[in-house]
Coordinates of C-alpha atoms in Angstrom, one line a residue:
Chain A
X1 CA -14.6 163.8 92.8
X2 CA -16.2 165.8 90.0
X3 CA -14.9 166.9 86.7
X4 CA -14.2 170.2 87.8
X5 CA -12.2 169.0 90.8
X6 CA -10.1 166.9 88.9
X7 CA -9.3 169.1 86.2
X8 CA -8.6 172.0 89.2
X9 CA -6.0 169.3 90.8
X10 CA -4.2 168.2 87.4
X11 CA -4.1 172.3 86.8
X12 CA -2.2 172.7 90.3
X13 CA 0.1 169.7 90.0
X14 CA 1.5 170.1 86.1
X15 CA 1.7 174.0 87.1
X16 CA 4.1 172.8 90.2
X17 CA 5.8 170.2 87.6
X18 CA 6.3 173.3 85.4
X19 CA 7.4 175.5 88.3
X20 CA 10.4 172.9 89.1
X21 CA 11.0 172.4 85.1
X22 CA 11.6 176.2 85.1
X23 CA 13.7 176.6 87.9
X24 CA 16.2 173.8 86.6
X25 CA 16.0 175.9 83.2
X26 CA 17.1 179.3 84.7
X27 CA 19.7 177.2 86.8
X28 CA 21.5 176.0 83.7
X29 CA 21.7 179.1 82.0
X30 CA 25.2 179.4 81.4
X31 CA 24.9 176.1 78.7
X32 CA 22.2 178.6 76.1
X33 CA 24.3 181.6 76.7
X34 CA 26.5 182.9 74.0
X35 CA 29.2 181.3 75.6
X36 CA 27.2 177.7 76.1
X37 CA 26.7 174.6 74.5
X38 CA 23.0 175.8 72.6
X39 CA 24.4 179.4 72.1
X40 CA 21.7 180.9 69.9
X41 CA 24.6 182.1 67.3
X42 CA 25.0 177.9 66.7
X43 CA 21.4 177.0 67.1
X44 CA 19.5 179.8 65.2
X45 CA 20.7 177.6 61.8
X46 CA 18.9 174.6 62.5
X47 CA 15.8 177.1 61.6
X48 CA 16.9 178.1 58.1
X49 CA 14.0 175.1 57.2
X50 CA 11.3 177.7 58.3
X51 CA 10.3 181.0 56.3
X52 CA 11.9 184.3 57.0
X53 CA 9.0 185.5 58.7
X54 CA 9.1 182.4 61.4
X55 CA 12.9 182.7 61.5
X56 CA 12.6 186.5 62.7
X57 CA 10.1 185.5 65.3
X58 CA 12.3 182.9 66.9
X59 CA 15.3 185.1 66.8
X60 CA 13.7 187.6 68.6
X61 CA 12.2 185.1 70.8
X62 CA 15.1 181.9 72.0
X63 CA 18.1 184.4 71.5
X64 CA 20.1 184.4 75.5
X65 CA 17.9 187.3 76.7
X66 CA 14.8 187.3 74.8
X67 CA 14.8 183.5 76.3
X68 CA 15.6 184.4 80.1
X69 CA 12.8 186.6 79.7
X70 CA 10.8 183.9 78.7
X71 CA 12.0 182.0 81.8
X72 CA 10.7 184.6 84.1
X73 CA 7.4 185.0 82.3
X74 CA 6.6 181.1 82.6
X75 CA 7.8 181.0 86.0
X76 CA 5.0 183.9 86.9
X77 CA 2.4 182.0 85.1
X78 CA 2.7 179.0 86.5
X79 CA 2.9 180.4 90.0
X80 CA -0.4 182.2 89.2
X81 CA -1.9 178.8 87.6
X82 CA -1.5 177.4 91.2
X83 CA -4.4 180.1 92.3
X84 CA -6.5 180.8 89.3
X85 CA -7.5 178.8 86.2
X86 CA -7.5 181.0 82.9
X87 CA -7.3 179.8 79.4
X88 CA -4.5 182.6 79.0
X89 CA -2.9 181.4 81.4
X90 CA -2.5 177.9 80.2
X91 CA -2.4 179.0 76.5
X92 CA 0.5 181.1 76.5
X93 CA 2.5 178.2 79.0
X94 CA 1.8 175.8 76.1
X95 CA 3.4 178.3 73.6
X96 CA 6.3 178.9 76.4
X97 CA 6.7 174.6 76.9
X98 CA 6.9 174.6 72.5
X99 CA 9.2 177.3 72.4
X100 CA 11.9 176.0 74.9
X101 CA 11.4 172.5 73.2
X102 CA 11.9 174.1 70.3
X103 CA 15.4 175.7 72.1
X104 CA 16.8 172.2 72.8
X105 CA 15.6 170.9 69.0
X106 CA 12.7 168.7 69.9
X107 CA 12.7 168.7 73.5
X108 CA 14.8 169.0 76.7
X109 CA 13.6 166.0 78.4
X110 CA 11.5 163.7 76.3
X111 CA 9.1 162.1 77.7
X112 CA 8.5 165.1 80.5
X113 CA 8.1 167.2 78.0
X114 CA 5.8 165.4 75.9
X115 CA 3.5 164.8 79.1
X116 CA 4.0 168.8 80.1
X117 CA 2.6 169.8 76.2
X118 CA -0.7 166.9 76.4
X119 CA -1.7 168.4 80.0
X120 CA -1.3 171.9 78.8
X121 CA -3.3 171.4 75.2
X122 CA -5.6 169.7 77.0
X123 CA -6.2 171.9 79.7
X124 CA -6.2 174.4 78.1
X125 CA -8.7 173.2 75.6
X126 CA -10.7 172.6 78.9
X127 CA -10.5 175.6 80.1
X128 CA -12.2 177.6 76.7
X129 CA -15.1 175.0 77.2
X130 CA -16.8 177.3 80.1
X131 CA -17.5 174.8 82.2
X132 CA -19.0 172.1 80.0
X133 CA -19.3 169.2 81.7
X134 CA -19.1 167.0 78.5
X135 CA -16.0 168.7 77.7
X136 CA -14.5 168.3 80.4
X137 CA -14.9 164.5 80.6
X138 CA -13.7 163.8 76.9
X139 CA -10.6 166.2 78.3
X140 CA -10.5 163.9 81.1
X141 CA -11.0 161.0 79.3
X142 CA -8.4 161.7 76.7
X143 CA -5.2 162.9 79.2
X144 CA -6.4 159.0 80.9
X145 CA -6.4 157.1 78.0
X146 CA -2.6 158.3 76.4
X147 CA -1.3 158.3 80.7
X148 CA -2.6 154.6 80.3
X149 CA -1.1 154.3 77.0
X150 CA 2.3 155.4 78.0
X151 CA 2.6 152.5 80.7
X152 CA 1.0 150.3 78.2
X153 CA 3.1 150.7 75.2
X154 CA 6.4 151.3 77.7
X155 CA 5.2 147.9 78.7
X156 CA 4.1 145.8 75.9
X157 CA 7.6 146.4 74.1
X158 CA 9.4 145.5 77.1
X159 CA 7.6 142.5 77.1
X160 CA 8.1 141.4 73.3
X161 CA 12.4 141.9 74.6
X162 CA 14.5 139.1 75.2
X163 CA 16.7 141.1 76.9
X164 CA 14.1 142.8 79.0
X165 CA 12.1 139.0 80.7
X166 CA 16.3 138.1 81.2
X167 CA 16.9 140.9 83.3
X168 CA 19.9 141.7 80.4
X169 CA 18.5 145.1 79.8
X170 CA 17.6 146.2 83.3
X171 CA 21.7 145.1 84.1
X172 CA 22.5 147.1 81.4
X173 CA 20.1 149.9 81.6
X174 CA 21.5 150.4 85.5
X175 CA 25.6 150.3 84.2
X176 CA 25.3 153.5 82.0
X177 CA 23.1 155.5 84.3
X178 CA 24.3 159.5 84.5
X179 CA 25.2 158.7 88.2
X180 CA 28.0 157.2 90.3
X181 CA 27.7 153.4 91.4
X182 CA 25.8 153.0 95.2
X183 CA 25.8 150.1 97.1
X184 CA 22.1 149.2 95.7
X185 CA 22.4 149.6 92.5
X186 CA 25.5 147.9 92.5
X187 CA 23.7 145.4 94.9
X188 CA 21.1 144.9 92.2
X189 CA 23.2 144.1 89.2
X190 CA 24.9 141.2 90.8
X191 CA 21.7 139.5 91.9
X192 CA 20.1 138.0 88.8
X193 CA 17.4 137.0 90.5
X194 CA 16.9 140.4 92.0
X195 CA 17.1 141.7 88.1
X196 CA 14.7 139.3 86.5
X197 CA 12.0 139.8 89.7
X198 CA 12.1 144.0 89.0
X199 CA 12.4 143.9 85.1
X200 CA 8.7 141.5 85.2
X201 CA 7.5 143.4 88.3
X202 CA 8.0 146.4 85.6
X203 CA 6.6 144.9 82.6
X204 CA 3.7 143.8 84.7
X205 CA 3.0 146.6 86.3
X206 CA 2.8 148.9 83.1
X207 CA 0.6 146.4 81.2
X208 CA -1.7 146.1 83.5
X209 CA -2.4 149.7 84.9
X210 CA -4.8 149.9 82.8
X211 CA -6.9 147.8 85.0
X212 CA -6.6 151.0 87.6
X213 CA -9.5 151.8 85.6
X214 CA -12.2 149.1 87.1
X215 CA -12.7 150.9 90.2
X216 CA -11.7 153.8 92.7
X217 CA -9.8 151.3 94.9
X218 CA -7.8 149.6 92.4
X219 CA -7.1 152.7 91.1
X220 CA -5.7 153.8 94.4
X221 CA -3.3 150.6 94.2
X222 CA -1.8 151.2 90.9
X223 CA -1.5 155.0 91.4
X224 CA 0.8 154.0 94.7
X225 CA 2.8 151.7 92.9
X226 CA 3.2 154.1 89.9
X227 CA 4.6 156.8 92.4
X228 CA 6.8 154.2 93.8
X229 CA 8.0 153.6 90.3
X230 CA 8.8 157.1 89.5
X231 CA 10.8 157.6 92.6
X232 CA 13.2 154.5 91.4
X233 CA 13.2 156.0 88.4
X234 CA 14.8 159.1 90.0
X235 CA 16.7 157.1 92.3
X236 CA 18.7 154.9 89.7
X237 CA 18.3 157.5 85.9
X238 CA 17.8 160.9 87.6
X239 CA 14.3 161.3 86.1
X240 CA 12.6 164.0 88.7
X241 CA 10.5 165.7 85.7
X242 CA 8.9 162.5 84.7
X243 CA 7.3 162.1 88.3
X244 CA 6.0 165.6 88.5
X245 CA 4.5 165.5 85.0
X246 CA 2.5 162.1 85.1
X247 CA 1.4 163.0 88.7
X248 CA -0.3 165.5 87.6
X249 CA -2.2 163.2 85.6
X250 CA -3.2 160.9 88.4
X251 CA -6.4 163.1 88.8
X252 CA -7.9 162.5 85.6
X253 CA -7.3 158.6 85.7
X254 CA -9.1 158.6 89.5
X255 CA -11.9 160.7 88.2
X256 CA -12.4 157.8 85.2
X257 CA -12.1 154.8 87.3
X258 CA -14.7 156.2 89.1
X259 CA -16.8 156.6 86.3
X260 CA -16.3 152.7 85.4
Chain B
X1 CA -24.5 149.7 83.6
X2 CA -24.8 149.9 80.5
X3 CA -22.8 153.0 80.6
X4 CA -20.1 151.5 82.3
X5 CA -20.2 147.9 80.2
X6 CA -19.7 150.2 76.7
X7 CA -16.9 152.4 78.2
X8 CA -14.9 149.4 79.5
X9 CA -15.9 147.3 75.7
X10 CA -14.1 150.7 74.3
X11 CA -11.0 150.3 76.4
X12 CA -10.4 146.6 75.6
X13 CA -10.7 147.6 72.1
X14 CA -8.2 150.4 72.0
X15 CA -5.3 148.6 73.9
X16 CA -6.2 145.2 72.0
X17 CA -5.3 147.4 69.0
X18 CA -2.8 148.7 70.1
X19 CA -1.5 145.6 71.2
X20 CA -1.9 144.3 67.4
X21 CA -0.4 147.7 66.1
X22 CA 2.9 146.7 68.3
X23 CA 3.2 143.6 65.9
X24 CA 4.2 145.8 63.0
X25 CA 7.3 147.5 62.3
X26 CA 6.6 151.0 63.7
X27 CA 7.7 154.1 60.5
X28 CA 8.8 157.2 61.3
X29 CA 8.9 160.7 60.0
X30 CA 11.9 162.1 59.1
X31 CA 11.6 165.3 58.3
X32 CA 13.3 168.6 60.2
X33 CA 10.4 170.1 60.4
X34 CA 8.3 167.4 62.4
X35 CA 11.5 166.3 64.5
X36 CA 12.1 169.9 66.1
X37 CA 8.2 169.4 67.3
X38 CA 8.3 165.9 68.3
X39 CA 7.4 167.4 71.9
X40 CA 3.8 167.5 70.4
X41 CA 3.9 164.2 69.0
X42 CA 4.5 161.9 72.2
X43 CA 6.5 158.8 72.0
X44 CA 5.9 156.0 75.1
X45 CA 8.9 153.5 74.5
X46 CA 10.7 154.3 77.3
X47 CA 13.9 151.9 77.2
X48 CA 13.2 149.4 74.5
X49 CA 16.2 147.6 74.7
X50 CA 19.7 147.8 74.9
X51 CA 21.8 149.7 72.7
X52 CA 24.7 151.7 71.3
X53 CA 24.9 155.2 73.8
X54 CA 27.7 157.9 72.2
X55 CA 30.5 158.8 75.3
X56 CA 32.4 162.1 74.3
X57 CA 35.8 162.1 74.6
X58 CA 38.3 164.8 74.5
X59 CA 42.3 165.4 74.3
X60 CA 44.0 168.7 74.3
X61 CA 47.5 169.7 72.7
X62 CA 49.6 172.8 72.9
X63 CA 50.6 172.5 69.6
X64 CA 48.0 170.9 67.5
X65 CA 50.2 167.6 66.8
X66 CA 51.2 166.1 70.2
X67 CA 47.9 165.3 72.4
X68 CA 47.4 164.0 75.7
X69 CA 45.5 161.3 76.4
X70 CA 41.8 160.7 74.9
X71 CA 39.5 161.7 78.6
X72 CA 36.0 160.9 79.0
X73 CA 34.4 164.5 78.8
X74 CA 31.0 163.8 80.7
X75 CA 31.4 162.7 83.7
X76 CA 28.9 160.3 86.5
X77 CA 27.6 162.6 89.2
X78 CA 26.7 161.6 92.9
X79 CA 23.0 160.8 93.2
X80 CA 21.5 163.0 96.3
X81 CA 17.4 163.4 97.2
X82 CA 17.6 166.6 97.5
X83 CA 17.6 167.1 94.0
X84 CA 14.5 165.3 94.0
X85 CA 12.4 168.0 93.4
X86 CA 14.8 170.1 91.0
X87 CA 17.8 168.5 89.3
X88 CA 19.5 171.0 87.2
X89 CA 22.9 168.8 86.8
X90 CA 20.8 165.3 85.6
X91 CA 18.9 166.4 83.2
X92 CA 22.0 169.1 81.8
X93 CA 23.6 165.3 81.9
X94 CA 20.4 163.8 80.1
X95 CA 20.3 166.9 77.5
X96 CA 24.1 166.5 76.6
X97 CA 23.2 162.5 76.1
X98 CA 20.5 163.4 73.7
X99 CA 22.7 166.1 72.1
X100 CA 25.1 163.4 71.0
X101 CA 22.9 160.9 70.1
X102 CA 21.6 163.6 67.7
X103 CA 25.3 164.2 66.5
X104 CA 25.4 160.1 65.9
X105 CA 22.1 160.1 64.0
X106 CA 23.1 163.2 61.9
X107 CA 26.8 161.6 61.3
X108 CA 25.2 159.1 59.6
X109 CA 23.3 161.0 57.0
X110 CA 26.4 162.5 56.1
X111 CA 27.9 159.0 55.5
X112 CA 30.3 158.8 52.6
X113 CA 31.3 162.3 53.4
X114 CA 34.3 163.6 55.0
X115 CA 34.2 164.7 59.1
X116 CA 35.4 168.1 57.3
X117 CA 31.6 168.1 55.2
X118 CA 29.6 167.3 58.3
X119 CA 31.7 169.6 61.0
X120 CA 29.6 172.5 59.3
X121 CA 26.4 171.2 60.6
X122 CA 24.4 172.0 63.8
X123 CA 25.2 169.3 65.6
X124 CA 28.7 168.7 65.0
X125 CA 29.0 172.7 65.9
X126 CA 27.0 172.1 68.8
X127 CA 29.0 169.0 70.4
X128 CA 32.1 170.9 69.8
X129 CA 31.0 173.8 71.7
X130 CA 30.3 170.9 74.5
X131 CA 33.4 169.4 74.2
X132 CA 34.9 173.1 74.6
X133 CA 32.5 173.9 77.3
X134 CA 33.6 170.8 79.5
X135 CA 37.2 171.4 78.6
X136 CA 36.7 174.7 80.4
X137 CA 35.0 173.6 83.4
X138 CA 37.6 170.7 83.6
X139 CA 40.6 173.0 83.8
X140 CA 41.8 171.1 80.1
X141 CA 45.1 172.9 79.5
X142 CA 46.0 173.3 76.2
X143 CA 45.9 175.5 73.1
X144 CA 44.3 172.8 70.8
X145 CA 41.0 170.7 71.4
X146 CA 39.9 167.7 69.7
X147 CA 36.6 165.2 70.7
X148 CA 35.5 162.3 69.2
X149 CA 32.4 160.0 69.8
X150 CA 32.4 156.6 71.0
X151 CA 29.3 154.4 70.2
X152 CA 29.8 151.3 73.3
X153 CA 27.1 149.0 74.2
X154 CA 25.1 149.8 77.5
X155 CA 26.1 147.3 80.4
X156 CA 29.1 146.1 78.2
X157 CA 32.1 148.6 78.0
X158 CA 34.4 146.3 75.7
X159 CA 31.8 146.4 72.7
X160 CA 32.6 150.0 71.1
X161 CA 33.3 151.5 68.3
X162 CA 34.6 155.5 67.5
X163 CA 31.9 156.7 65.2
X164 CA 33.6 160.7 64.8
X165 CA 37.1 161.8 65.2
X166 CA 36.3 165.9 65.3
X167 CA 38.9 168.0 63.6
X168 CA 41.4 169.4 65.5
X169 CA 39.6 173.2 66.9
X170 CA 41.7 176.3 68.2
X171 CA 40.3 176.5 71.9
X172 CA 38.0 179.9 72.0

């Protein structure tokens, strides 16, 4: 796999992630109308920080319609990123991710989002390079080394946790989930065994992807598992977005473990 | 080889530092500014530990003195695969979570203040338009709303404590 290649895949796969991210946007609508929960009218004060000038931009841009708009517009671009690569393309997705982050105060979905905004910057930096091939491996280099961080860090503090090596947290952690009860996950809390055998298959797993990076093979391995891990982590917390958005960095960690 | 050798020497070194860095007490910014673009500013501790989640709960009245019962407002949903690949109603569930954990977090820098102070800030006006919201779509009767915030322990249901009793709001 080359540079390009990689950077082509990770451009088709976040712009799929942002097509899905999108879609569950326009579906919720009815919460940022002027009737909903983030009704502009409520929201718009939480800018007051920012100068008038910046104030008049966002109230022309996040009010109900201007922000549906905004919707449609992202959900073009992303469709066209799955064909053609373009700097425009990716730049003014970046500005649309920051803007609806900005409409939920931060960000909608936290780590997803965070994920979404380092593929897009980076890309996007890519994508002015023309084709530098030294570029484009510090671009691939860099979305590899915080993917690898994320598991790391995730990892290492889980590790430093009483609760955590016990199993405690992982009980805990699966008794305020957003869904009901199922036979598995209730399954899984009463087995302490069961708990203590996933929350270290966890920990381990996250410390040590970063030894996906030795070799094309291993990295194979630990990208499996990690899609295996996402899928639980849909199954039991209802986190779709997070497996779209760190698959599409899977591309740029195989291209590095092939350069190691 | 050598190429390989250095790049691998440069990885051990940046997550044995990191590594060291998670010795210390981590700071963070608290500024407004900063916090509404903290999507640019990536955070990777991804359920550190257990700890205090807010539950909403509301009670209606048709006269503003006599309520019903307090009701849990959000409700658990069904899980289902189809919404694998787009999963509008868990992550509206996720967003309202983090609302109110932004309402907890701004409750407390308006401690020593009265609930009267802090209801004219975003976030209290924001998890009242929830709790009205939720009333709605659960067919609440009533003239009068009122929601209040419940910090309990995940995993352990009996350790909780009501951190914001809301004043008492005309339904819209």
């Amino acid at each position: 796999m080359t540079s390009f290649v990689a950077l082509l895949w990770a451009q088709k796969l976040i712009a799929i992630a942002i097509i899905f991210q999108t879609l569950e946007l326009g579906l919720i609508r009815e919460t940022y109308s002027d009737r909903g929960v983030w009704r502009w009218e409520t929201l718009k004060e939480e800018f007051r920080i920012f100068s008038k000038f910046h104030q008049s931009i966002l109230n022309f841009t996040l009010n109900y319609n201007s922000f549906c708009i905004l919707l449609i517009i992202r959900l073009v671009l992303a469709f066209l990123l799955l064909f053609f690569s373009s700097p425009i393309i990716l730049s003014l997705l970046l500005v649309s991710t920051i803007l609806i982050s900005l409409r939920w105060r931060g960000t909608f979905n936290g780590g997803s989002d965070y994920v979404t905004v380092l593929m897009l910057y980076s890309l996007t930096f890519a994508s002015f390079a023309n084709s530098s091939e030294t570029i484009e491996n510090a671009v691939l280099w860099y979305i590899t080394l915080q993917i690898i961080s994320s598991y790391f860090i995730s990892g290492i503090v889980k590790l430093k946790n009483n609760n955590w090596r016990t199993g405690k947290a992982l009980k805990g952690f699966l008794a305020s989930t957003i869904y009901q009860d199922s036979k598995l996950t209730n399954y899984v809390r009463e087995k302490k065994v069961l708990l203590v055998v996933i929350s270290w298959a966890v920990m381990l797993f996250e410390v040590f992807f970063v030894t996906a990076l030795l070799s094309p093979q291993v990295c194979l391995v630990f990208l499996s598992f990690a899609l295996l891990f996402h899928l639980a982590n849909y199954y039991f917390f209802g986190l779709n977005r997070f497996f779209f958005s760190w698959l599409s960095c899977y591309p740029a960690i195989y291209y590095c473990s092939s350069l190691t | 080889m050598w190429i390989s050798e250095s790049i691998i020497l440069m990885l051990l070194l940046y997550f044995t530092s990191i590594l060291l860095l998670s010795l210390f007490k981590p700071t963070y910014i608290e500024h407004r500014k900063a916090y509404l673009f903290r999507c640019l500013f990536p955070s990777w501790k991804f359920y550190e530990d257990l700890c205090y989640e807010p539950i909403l709960f509301y009670r209606s009245s048709k006269d503003g003195v006599t309520f019903d019962d307090w009701q849990q407002a959000i409700k658990k949903i069904p899980r289902n695969w189809r919404n694998f690949f787009v999963n509008p109603k868990g992550n509206l569930i996720h967003a309202y979570n983090s609302l109110l954990l932004q309402v907890e977090s701004d409750k407390e820098d308006f401690s020593g203040t009265s609930v009267n102070e802090f209801s004219s800030s975003v976030s209290y006006q924001l998890a009242k338009n929830l709790a009205e919201l939720l009333a709605r779509e659960n067919n609440l009767g009533g003239q009068f709303l009122q929601f209040k915030l419940t910090s309990t322990m995940q995993g352990n249901s009996s350790d909780y404590e009501d951190t914001l009793i809301s004043l008492v709001h005309k339904v819209q």
